[in-house]
PDB file of C-alpha atoms in Angstrom:
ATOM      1  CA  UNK I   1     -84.004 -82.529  75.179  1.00  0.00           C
ATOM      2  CA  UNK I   2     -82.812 -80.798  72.294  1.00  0.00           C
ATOM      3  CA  UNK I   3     -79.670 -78.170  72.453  1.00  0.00           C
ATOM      4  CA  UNK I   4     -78.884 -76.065  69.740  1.00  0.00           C
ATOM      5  CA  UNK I   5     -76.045 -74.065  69.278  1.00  0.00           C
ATOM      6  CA  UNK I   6     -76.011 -71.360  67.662  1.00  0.00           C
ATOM      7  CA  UNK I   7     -72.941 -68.745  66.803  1.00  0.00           C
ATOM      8  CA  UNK I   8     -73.150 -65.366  65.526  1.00  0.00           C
ATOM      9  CA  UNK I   9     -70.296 -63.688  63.513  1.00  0.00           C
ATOM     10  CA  UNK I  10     -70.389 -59.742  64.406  1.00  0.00           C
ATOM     11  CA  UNK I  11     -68.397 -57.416  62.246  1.00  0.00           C
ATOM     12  CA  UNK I  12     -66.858 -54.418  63.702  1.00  0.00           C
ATOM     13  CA  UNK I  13     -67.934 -51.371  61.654  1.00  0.00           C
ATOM     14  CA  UNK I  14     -66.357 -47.919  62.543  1.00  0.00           C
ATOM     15  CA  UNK I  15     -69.041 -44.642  62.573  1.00  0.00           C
ATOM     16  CA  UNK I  16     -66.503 -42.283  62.589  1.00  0.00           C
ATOM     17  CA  UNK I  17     -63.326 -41.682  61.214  1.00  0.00           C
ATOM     18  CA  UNK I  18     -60.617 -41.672  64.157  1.00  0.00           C
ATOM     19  CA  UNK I  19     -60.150 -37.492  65.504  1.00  0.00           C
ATOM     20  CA  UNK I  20     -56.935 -35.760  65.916  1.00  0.00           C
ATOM     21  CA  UNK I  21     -56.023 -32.436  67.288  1.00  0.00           C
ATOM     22  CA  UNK I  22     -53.920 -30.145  65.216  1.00  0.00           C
ATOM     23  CA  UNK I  23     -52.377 -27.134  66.912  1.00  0.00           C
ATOM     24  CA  UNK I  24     -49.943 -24.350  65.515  1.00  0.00           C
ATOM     25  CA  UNK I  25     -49.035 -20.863  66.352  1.00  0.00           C
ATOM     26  CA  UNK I  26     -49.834 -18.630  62.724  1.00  0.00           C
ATOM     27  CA  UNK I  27     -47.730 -15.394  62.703  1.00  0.00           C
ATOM     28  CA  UNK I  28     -47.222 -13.166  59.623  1.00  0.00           C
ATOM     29  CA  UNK I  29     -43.471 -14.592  59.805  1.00  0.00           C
ATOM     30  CA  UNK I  30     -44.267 -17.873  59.203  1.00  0.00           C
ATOM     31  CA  UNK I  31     -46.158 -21.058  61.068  1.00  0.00           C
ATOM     32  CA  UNK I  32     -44.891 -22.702  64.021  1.00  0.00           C
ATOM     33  CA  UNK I  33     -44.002 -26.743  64.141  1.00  0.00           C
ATOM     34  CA  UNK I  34     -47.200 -28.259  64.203  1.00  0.00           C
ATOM     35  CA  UNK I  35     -48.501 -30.630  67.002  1.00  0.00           C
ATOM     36  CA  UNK I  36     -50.668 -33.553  66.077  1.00  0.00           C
ATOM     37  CA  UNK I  37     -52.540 -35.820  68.612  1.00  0.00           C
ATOM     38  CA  UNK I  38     -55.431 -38.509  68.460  1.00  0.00           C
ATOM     39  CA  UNK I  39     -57.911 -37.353  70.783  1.00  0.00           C
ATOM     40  CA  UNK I  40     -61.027 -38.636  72.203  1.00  0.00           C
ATOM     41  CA  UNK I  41     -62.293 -34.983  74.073  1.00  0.00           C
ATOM     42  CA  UNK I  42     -61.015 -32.025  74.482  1.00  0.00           C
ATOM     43  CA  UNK I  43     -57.477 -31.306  75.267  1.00  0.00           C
ATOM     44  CA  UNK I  44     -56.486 -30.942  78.844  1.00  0.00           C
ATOM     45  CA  UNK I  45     -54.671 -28.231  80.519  1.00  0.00           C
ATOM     46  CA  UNK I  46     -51.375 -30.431  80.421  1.00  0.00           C
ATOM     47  CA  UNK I  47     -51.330 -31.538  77.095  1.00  0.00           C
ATOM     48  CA  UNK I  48     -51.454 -28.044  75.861  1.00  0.00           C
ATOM     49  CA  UNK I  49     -48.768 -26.281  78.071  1.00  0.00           C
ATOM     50  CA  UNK I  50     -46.419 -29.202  77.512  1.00  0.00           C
ATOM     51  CA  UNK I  51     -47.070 -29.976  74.148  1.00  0.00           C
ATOM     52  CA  UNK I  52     -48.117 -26.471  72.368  1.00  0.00           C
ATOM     53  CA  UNK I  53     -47.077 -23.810  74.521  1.00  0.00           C
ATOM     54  CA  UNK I  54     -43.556 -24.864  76.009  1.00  0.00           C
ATOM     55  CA  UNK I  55     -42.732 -27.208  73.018  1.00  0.00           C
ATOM     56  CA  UNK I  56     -43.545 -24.938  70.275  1.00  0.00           C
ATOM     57  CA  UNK I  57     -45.323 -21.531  70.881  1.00  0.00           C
ATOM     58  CA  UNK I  58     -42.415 -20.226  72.799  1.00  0.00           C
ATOM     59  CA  UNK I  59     -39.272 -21.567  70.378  1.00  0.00           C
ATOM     60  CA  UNK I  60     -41.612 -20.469  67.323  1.00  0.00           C
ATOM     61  CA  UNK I  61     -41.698 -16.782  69.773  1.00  0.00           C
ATOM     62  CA  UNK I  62     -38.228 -17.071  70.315  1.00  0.00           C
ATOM     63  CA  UNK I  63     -36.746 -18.076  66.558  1.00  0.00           C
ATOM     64  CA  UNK I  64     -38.641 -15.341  64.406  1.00  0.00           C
ATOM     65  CA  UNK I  65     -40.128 -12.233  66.312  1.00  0.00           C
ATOM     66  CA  UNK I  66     -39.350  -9.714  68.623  1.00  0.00           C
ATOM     67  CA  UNK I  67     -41.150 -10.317  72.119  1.00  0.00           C
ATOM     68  CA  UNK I  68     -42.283  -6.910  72.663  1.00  0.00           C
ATOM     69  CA  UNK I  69     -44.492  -7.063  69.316  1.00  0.00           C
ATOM     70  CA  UNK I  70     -46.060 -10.365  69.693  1.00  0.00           C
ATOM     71  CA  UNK I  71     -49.472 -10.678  71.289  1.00  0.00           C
ATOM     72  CA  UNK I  72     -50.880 -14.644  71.936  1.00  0.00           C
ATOM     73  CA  UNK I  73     -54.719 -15.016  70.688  1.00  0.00           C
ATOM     74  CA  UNK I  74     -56.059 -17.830  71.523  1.00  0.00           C
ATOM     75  CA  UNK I  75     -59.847 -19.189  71.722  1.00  0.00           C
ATOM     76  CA  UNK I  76     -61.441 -19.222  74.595  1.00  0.00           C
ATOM     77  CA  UNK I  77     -60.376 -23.412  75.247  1.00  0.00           C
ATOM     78  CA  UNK I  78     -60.772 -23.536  78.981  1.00  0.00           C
ATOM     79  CA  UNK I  79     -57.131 -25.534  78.835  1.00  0.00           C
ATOM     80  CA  UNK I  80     -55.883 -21.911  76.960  1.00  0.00           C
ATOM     81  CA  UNK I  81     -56.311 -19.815  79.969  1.00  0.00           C
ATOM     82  CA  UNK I  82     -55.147 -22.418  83.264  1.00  0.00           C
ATOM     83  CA  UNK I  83     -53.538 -20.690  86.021  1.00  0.00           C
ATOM     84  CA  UNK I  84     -49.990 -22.421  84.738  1.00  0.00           C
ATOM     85  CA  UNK I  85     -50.127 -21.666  81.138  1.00  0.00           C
ATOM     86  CA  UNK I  86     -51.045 -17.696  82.002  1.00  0.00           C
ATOM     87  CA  UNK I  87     -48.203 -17.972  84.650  1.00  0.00           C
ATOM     88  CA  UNK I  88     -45.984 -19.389  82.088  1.00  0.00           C
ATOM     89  CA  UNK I  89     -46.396 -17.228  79.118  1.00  0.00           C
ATOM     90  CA  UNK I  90     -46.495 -13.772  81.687  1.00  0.00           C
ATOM     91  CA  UNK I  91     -42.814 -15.013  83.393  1.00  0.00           C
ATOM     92  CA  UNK I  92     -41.702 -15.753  79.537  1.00  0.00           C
ATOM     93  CA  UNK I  93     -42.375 -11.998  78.529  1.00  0.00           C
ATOM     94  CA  UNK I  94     -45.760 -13.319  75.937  1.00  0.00           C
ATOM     95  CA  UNK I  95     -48.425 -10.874  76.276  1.00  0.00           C
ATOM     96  CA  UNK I  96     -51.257 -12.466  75.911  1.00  0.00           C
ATOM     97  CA  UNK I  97     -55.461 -11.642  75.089  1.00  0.00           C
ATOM     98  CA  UNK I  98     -57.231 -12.151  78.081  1.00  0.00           C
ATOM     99  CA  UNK I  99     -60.225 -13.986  78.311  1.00  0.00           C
ATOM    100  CA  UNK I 100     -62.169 -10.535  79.587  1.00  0.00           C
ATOM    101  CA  UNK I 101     -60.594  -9.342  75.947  1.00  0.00           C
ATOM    102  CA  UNK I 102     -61.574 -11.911  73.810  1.00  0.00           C
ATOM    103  CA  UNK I 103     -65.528 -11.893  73.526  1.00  0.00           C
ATOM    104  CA  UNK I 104     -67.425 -14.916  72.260  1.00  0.00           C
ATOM    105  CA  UNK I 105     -69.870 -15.405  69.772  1.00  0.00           C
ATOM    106  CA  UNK I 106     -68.500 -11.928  68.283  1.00  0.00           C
ATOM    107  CA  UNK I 107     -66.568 -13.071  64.786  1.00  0.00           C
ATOM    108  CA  UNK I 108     -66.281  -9.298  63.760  1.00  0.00           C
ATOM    109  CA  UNK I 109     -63.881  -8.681  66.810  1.00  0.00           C
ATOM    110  CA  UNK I 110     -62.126 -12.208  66.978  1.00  0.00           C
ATOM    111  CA  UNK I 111     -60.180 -12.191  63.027  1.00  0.00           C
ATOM    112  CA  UNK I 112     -58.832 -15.818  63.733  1.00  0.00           C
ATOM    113  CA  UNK I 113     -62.901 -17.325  63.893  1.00  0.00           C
ATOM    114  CA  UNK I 114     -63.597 -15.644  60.114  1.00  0.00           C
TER     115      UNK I 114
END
């Protein structure tokens, strides 16, 4: 009986280049701090109020412009319109576009998709 052995060498080749999120609140006062993360799928509901809306939407809100004159447009992310994000930016005096508001597939009406 004859055993051979026999060992293969693989290489590891990447076939994409790594993804990361970038979020920031534009305003015609400035740009808020950005928020960078490496993501694998969309961003959850979580991740954005913690990370976008309490840590930086609401201090960029609060630093430059007057409350009363600010209106929050986001896309229509399912994660953008969760019960405690709505809740959140209502009890912190944002008005916000509601998803009834803000119609898809409709770049004419929706300036931040052109």
């Amino acid at each position: 009986m004859v055993v051979l052995e026999y060992r293969a060498n693989f290489t590891y080749v990447q076939k994409f280049e790594p993804e990361i999120l970038v979020w920031i609140a534009v305003s015609e006062n400035g740009v808020s701090k950005p928020s960078f993360a490496k993501q694998k799928q969309a961003i959850n509901q979580e991740t954005y109020f913690r990370d976008c809306i309490v840590a930086r939407l609401i201090l960029f809100i609060q630093s430059d412009h007057i409350k009363e004159n600010v209106w929050f447009w986001s896309d229509l992310a399912i994660s953008h319109y969760s019960h405690k994000v709505m809740e959140y930016l209502d009890e912190n005096g944002v008005q916000m576009v509601h998803k009834e508001s803000n119609p898809q597939n409709c770049p004419q009406s929706r300036l931040i998709e052109t």
